[in-house]
PDB file of C-alpha atoms in Angstrom:
ATOM      1  CA  MET E   1      48.014  -3.123 -32.205  1.00 61.00           C
ATOM      2  CA  GLU E   2      45.220  -3.612 -34.799  1.00 64.00           C
ATOM      3  CA  PRO E   3      43.950  -0.811 -36.725  1.00 65.00           C
ATOM      4  CA  VAL E   4      40.439   0.657 -36.222  1.00 64.00           C
ATOM      5  CA  TYR E   5      38.222   0.685 -39.242  1.00 63.00           C
ATOM      6  CA  PRO E   6      35.099   2.894 -39.724  1.00 61.00           C
ATOM      7  CA  ALA E   7      31.778   1.056 -39.496  1.00 58.00           C
ATOM      8  CA  ALA E   8      30.443  -0.379 -42.673  1.00 57.00           C
ATOM      9  CA  PRO E   9      28.172   1.911 -44.495  1.00 57.00           C
ATOM     10  CA  LEU E  10      24.221   1.259 -44.924  1.00 50.00           C
ATOM     11  CA  GLU E  11      23.442  -0.819 -47.706  1.00 50.00           C
ATOM     12  CA  ALA E  12      20.749   1.043 -50.023  1.00 50.00           C
ATOM     13  CA  SER E  13      19.081  -2.173 -51.290  1.00 51.00           C
ATOM     14  CA  LYS E  14      17.782  -3.165 -47.841  1.00 50.00           C
ATOM     15  CA  GLY E  15      14.902  -1.772 -46.003  1.00 56.00           C
ATOM     16  CA  THR E  16      15.796   0.963 -43.724  1.00 60.00           C
ATOM     17  CA  GLY E  17      14.898  -1.087 -40.580  1.00 60.00           C
ATOM     18  CA  GLU E  18      16.800  -4.110 -41.595  1.00 64.00           C
ATOM     19  CA  ALA E  19      19.857  -2.042 -42.525  1.00 58.00           C
ATOM     20  CA  LEU E  20      19.780  -0.183 -39.174  1.00 59.00           C
ATOM     21  CA  ALA E  21      19.294  -3.524 -37.113  1.00 61.00           C
ATOM     22  CA  GLU E  22      22.436  -5.180 -39.181  1.00 62.00           C
ATOM     23  CA  HIS E  23      24.496  -1.967 -38.422  1.00 59.00           C
ATOM     24  CA  GLN E  24      23.662  -1.918 -34.770  1.00 60.00           C
ATOM     25  CA  GLN E  25      24.673  -5.573 -34.411  1.00 59.00           C
ATOM     26  CA  LEU E  26      28.059  -4.724 -36.022  1.00 58.00           C
ATOM     27  CA  LEU E  27      28.587  -2.020 -33.528  1.00 59.00           C
ATOM     28  CA  THR E  28      27.472  -3.542 -30.547  1.00 61.00           C
ATOM     29  CA  PRO E  29      29.599  -6.384 -28.981  1.00 65.00           C
ATOM     30  CA  SER E  30      27.770  -9.499 -27.784  1.00 67.00           C
ATOM     31  CA  PRO E  31      27.473 -10.107 -24.143  1.00 72.00           C
ATOM     32  CA  PRO E  32      29.411 -12.836 -22.487  1.00 73.00           C
ATOM     33  CA  SER E  33      28.107 -16.422 -22.446  1.00 74.00           C
ATOM     34  CA  TYR E  34      26.561 -17.704 -19.066  1.00 73.00           C
ATOM     35  CA  ASP E  35      29.621 -19.897 -18.512  1.00 74.00           C
ATOM     36  CA  GLN E  36      31.891 -17.021 -19.189  1.00 72.00           C
ATOM     37  CA  ALA E  37      30.085 -14.710 -16.713  1.00 68.00           C
ATOM     38  CA  THR E  38      29.881 -17.196 -13.946  1.00 72.00           C
ATOM     39  CA  SER E  39      33.372 -18.963 -14.244  1.00 68.00           C
ATOM     40  CA  SER E  40      35.121 -18.909 -10.851  1.00 58.00           C
ATOM     41  CA  PRO E  41      38.198 -16.206 -10.956  1.00 59.00           C
ATOM     42  CA  ALA E  42      41.626 -17.383 -10.334  1.00 53.00           C
ATOM     43  CA  LEU E  43      42.534 -18.302  -6.669  1.00 52.00           C
ATOM     44  CA  THR E  44      43.919 -15.992  -4.494  1.00 53.00           C
ATOM     45  CA  THR E  45      45.994 -16.725  -1.315  1.00 57.00           C
ATOM     46  CA  GLY E  46      45.421 -13.568   0.346  1.00 55.00           C
ATOM     47  CA  PRO E  47      42.460 -13.122   3.229  1.00 59.00           C
ATOM     48  CA  ALA E  48      39.058 -13.328   1.866  1.00 60.00           C
ATOM     49  CA  ALA E  49      37.528  -9.745   1.250  1.00 60.00           C
ATOM     50  CA  THR E  50      34.531  -9.004   3.597  1.00 64.00           C
ATOM     51  CA  PRO E  51      32.292  -6.026   2.664  1.00 63.00           C
ATOM     52  CA  ALA E  52      32.372  -3.040   4.938  1.00 61.00           C
ATOM     53  CA  PRO E  53      29.319  -3.212   7.399  1.00 63.00           C
ATOM     54  CA  THR E  54      26.680  -0.756   6.538  1.00 65.00           C
ATOM     55  CA  ALA E  55      23.933   0.795   8.726  1.00 61.00           C
ATOM     56  CA  ALA E  56      20.712  -0.583   8.196  1.00 60.00           C
ATOM     57  CA  PRO E  57      17.959   1.475   6.831  1.00 65.00           C
ATOM     58  CA  ALA E  58      15.427   2.562   9.512  1.00 64.00           C
ATOM     59  CA  GLN E  59      12.386   0.326   9.518  1.00 65.00           C
ATOM     60  CA  HIS E  60       9.016   2.191   9.820  1.00 56.00           C
ATOM     61  CA  THR E  61       5.786   0.146  10.467  1.00 56.00           C
ATOM     62  CA  VAL E  62       2.905   1.638   8.619  1.00 48.00           C
ATOM     63  CA  VAL E  63      -0.550   0.561  10.065  1.00 51.00           C
ATOM     64  CA  VAL E  64      -3.197   0.700   7.467  1.00 50.00           C
ATOM     65  CA  VAL E  65      -6.711   0.928   9.076  1.00 51.00           C
ATOM     66  CA  PRO E  66      -9.538   0.846   6.718  1.00 53.00           C
ATOM     67  CA  GLY E  67     -12.972   1.968   7.843  1.00 45.00           C
ATOM     68  CA  SER E  68     -14.553  -1.598   7.273  1.00 54.00           C
ATOM     69  CA  ILE E  69     -12.765  -3.010  10.242  1.00 84.00           C
ATOM     70  CA  TYR E  70     -14.625  -1.222  12.812  1.00 87.00           C
ATOM     71  CA  GLY E  71     -17.650  -2.906  14.346  1.00 88.00           C
ATOM     72  CA  PRO E  72     -20.400  -1.995  16.806  1.00 89.00           C
ATOM     73  CA  GLU E  73     -18.492  -2.782  20.065  1.00 91.00           C
ATOM     74  CA  PRO E  74     -15.307  -1.071  21.429  1.00 93.00           C
ATOM     75  CA  MET E  75     -12.163  -2.928  20.121  1.00 93.00           C
ATOM     76  CA  ASP E  76      -8.363  -2.946  20.839  1.00 92.00           C
ATOM     77  CA  ILE E  77      -6.274  -1.301  18.280  1.00 91.00           C
ATOM     78  CA  GLN E  78      -3.228   0.498  17.808  1.00 91.00           C
ATOM     79  CA  CYS E  79      -3.807   4.079  16.969  1.00 91.00           C
ATOM     80  CA  PRO E  80      -2.268   5.379  13.776  1.00 91.00           C
ATOM     81  CA  TYR E  81      -1.932   8.840  15.223  1.00 92.00           C
ATOM     82  CA  CYS E  82      -0.483   8.423  18.715  1.00 93.00           C
ATOM     83  CA  HIS E  83       0.759   4.746  18.051  1.00 91.00           C
ATOM     84  CA  ASN E  84      -0.355   3.318  21.375  1.00 91.00           C
ATOM     85  CA  TYR E  85      -2.382   0.332  21.941  1.00 92.00           C
ATOM     86  CA  ALA E  86      -5.633   1.089  23.370  1.00 91.00           C
ATOM     87  CA  ARG E  87      -9.241   0.154  23.503  1.00 93.00           C
ATOM     88  CA  THR E  88     -11.340   2.383  21.352  1.00 94.00           C
ATOM     89  CA  ARG E  89     -13.979   4.681  22.851  1.00 94.00           C
ATOM     90  CA  VAL E  90     -17.335   4.596  20.982  1.00 94.00           C
ATOM     91  CA  SER E  91     -20.269   7.114  20.686  1.00 93.00           C
ATOM     92  CA  TYR E  92     -23.430   6.634  19.068  1.00 92.00           C
ATOM     93  CA  ARG E  93     -24.740   9.233  16.416  1.00 93.00           C
ATOM     94  CA  PRO E  94     -27.990   9.192  14.765  1.00 93.00           C
ATOM     95  CA  ASN E  95     -28.088   8.909  11.146  1.00 91.00           C
ATOM     96  CA  SER E  96     -30.461   9.497   8.447  1.00 91.00           C
ATOM     97  CA  ARG E  97     -31.929   5.899   9.051  1.00 91.00           C
ATOM     98  CA  THR E  98     -32.660   6.759  12.574  1.00 93.00           C
ATOM     99  CA  HIS E  99     -34.470   9.950  11.426  1.00 94.00           C
ATOM    100  CA  LEU E 100     -36.489   7.933   9.000  1.00 93.00           C
ATOM    101  CA  ILE E 101     -37.657   5.315  11.489  1.00 93.00           C
ATOM    102  CA  ALA E 102     -38.688   8.358  13.837  1.00 94.00           C
ATOM    103  CA  LEU E 103     -40.633   9.837  10.946  1.00 95.00           C
ATOM    104  CA  ILE E 104     -42.359   6.626  10.085  1.00 95.00           C
ATOM    105  CA  LEU E 105     -43.413   6.346  13.743  1.00 94.00           C
ATOM    106  CA  CYS E 106     -44.898   9.779  13.657  1.00 94.00           C
ATOM    107  CA  LEU E 107     -46.634   9.111  10.435  1.00 95.00           C
ATOM    108  CA  PHE E 108     -48.262   6.028  12.275  1.00 93.00           C
ATOM    109  CA  GLN E 109     -49.227   8.338  15.140  1.00 91.00           C
ATOM    110  CA  LEU E 110     -46.993   6.509  17.481  1.00 91.00           C
ATOM    111  CA  TYR E 111     -45.791   9.618  19.067  1.00 90.00           C
ATOM    112  CA  CYS E 112     -44.822   7.872  22.298  1.00 93.00           C
ATOM    113  CA  CYS E 113     -42.284   5.644  20.428  1.00 92.00           C
ATOM    114  CA  VAL E 114     -40.622   8.306  18.378  1.00 93.00           C
ATOM    115  CA  CYS E 115     -37.755   8.449  20.950  1.00 93.00           C
ATOM    116  CA  LEU E 116     -36.794   4.832  20.503  1.00 93.00           C
ATOM    117  CA  PRO E 117     -34.685   4.999  17.623  1.00 92.00           C
ATOM    118  CA  TYR E 118     -32.581   7.694  19.380  1.00 93.00           C
ATOM    119  CA  CYS E 119     -32.242   5.338  22.536  1.00 92.00           C
ATOM    120  CA  ILE E 120     -31.247   2.166  20.645  1.00 89.00           C
ATOM    121  CA  GLY E 121     -27.647   1.828  19.616  1.00 84.00           C
ATOM    122  CA  SER E 122     -28.492  -0.619  16.823  1.00 85.00           C
ATOM    123  CA  CYS E 123     -30.301   2.388  14.965  1.00 88.00           C
ATOM    124  CA  MET E 124     -27.421   4.590  15.005  1.00 91.00           C
ATOM    125  CA  ASN E 125     -23.896   4.871  13.592  1.00 92.00           C
ATOM    126  CA  THR E 126     -20.869   3.910  16.025  1.00 93.00           C
ATOM    127  CA  ASN E 127     -17.935   6.246  15.939  1.00 94.00           C
ATOM    128  CA  HIS E 128     -14.837   5.072  17.281  1.00 95.00           C
ATOM    129  CA  TYR E 129     -12.015   7.163  19.014  1.00 95.00           C
ATOM    130  CA  CYS E 130      -8.791   6.428  20.210  1.00 94.00           C
ATOM    131  CA  GLY E 131      -8.905   5.853  24.059  1.00 92.00           C
ATOM    132  CA  MET E 132      -5.454   7.535  24.584  1.00 91.00           C
ATOM    133  CA  CYS E 133      -5.450  10.514  22.375  1.00 94.00           C
ATOM    134  CA  ASP E 134      -9.285  10.821  21.798  1.00 92.00           C
ATOM    135  CA  HIS E 135      -8.671  11.145  17.886  1.00 93.00           C
ATOM    136  CA  TYR E 136     -11.449  10.031  15.489  1.00 93.00           C
ATOM    137  CA  LEU E 137     -10.471   6.561  13.867  1.00 92.00           C
ATOM    138  CA  GLY E 138     -13.410   5.651  11.945  1.00 92.00           C
ATOM    139  CA  SER E 139     -17.159   4.604  12.189  1.00 90.00           C
ATOM    140  CA  TYR E 140     -19.425   1.487  11.832  1.00 90.00           C
ATOM    141  CA  GLN E 141     -22.580   1.980   9.909  1.00 87.00           C
ATOM    142  CA  ARG E 142     -25.263  -0.647  10.310  1.00 80.00           C
ATOM    143  CA  LYS E 143     -26.904  -1.943   6.994  1.00 76.00           C
TER     144      LYS E 143
END
C-alpha cells in the first residue's frame, strides 16, 4: 500500500487565482476518457439483466384556450372546466362601441335608428359559454 502525502502548499510567488487553480487540479482526479467510459464490460455467461417494470406516470392533457381563438359564431371545443366536447353557446352583449354608435345616431337626430346597433350582432361582443356546463369560456370583440 502506498503512503498518502498531504497536498502541496500554495506557492507565494504565483497569483492567488493561479495557485488555487493549480492546487485544485492536484486534488481533483481527471475524469476517464471517452474510450474508457464506453468500453464494453467483460462478457458474462448469466442471463441478461432486465430492469424491473415501473408504473408509467399519469399523463394529464392540458388544454390551453387563449381568448383570441373564439369567433363570432358558435364553435366546437373541449371545455377546460367539464372536459366535454360541445358546441359553444353564444350570447351578444353591447359594448362601448355599440353605445357610441347609438349616441352618434342621436346626435344626428336619427332617433328611430338608435335601436339598430343593439339589434345587429356585428355591433356587439360575442360571449362564448360551454354547451354542457354553461361556464363562461371567452369572448370575441369585433375591431
